[in-house]
Amino acid sequence: MRQFNMINIKESDMYMKSILCLCNTYYQLVLAIQLKATIFQNANFDVIASDHSRNMDQVTKKLAGLGYFRNVYFLEDISKKNYGKKTDKLKRLPVMLGVSGSRINPELNKNIYDEFIYYNLQIPTLDIYASIYKMNNNIKVSRFEESITSCFGSSFNEGSFDSVYYSFIYHVRKLAKKRNLTDDIYKFYCYYPKLYVGKAQAVGVPLIEREKINNVIAAIFNIKNLSYPQKYIFFASVGDFEGEHEVGEVETAKKIAELVGYDNLLVKLHPRDATGKFEKSGLSVDKNSTIPWEAIQLNYDFSNHVFLTISSTSVFGVNLMLKKRAPVYILYNTVDTSQNTVIQSAVDGVKDILGHKEMVDLSNYKVLESLEDILK
């Protein structure tokens, strides 16, 4: 039987520690907010949020104004014209090698942090770590989840750099007797620590009680007067516009609407879907496209709704963070996915999550064999 390296942390253990958390996505930002509300309630907690997610600059301004975190920094990164190019990498080298301080934010050259938390292994992550390591070479490095599959799935990566650039930085720092970002992962913060397959200490983050953080979420995303009268919400994937052959997501949604009523079904489009096919078929589409779904679900009680999808993992994200969840019907057995390798891969990911029901409460998830089972 596999042994889990899992610990529980008391708030007193975190008292007055200084934490820096790098967030590249809204999922990560929500998790940082939850960490501050629970495990790090008494710590000095700073967040640096990047432009890897749309409108993050506006969100960070609002978040900073709330005073929820000690400091909130915005990282302008991929929006820069020379991001990832040779000139950018060369300019970063003095920082990466510990010769000079941060070019990202001068404040990072002043603050002393006890722990750095991140998920994505990217150039800015190395840049930030090198800067704060320069201020405290005993700093602990931890990671947190980006989704439930971060603990065990294909997205899981404990951290090794295989490019020439990363390798050069790694070995030069080693020669200079300086620790590297990936040398020793201290802890891994996640909602379901039993799923974690890495070597770090898995720390269970308490599941979210919406009423405890929804005011923060509503303020930073300017959420007001949400209304979802439709009981059934269909989470569309990319099955009708990516991959070799359409799997019939629009047709599936129409069949569901005929079963439950067109006025009782709402379609949540995939972010890359610009086809307009669902709208042209007479289906209602969610108009809150500028607000991340994570923020919407944290500010609206969907526990009396029903989520449906063929292969979208969006039905797992926030739903699995919450104590009070929506029931979910998985529909991949009701369509032919054999001619679309993109959807086959997505379905495999869904099956991978569902295969861990012994370690995660998935009692509200059900794989249906026919659409008629929706009404049973």
XYZ file of N, CA, C and O in Angstrom, residues 3-8 192-194 200-204:
56
model
N 2.389 4.708 0.788
C 2.408 5.579 1.955
C 2.400 7.026 1.516
O 3.094 7.408 0.581
N 1.642 7.850 2.205
C 1.532 9.261 1.864
C 2.287 10.091 2.877
O 2.124 9.930 4.085
N 3.136 10.960 2.360
C 3.893 11.863 3.222
C 3.051 13.106 3.449
O 3.153 14.097 2.749
N 2.141 13.032 4.429
C 1.135 14.071 4.614
C 1.243 14.651 6.007
O 1.462 13.938 6.978
N 1.085 15.964 6.120
C 1.141 16.608 7.421
C -0.035 17.547 7.581
O -0.657 17.974 6.620
N -0.350 17.851 8.822
C -1.323 18.880 9.137
C -0.588 20.038 9.781
O 0.303 19.839 10.601
N -6.660 17.751 -1.869
C -6.759 16.319 -1.620
C -5.364 15.713 -1.517
O -4.837 15.131 -2.469
N -4.721 15.846 -0.361
C -3.317 15.433 -0.210
C -3.060 13.950 -0.434
O -1.946 13.566 -0.795
N -4.079 13.111 -0.265
C -3.871 11.676 -0.485
C -3.576 11.356 -1.945
O -3.059 10.278 -2.259
N 7.465 15.806 -1.702
C 7.308 16.857 -0.695
C 6.259 16.455 0.343
O 5.591 15.427 0.206
N 6.132 17.261 1.377
C 5.090 17.043 2.368
C 3.768 17.567 1.807
O 3.656 18.743 1.483
N 2.787 16.702 1.696
C 1.483 17.111 1.176
C 0.671 17.748 2.283
O 0.444 17.143 3.334
N 0.251 18.985 2.056
C -0.503 19.732 3.061
C -1.934 19.916 2.569
O -2.154 20.494 1.500
N -2.885 19.438 3.327
C -4.285 19.551 2.933
C -4.841 20.943 3.166
O -4.825 21.446 4.293
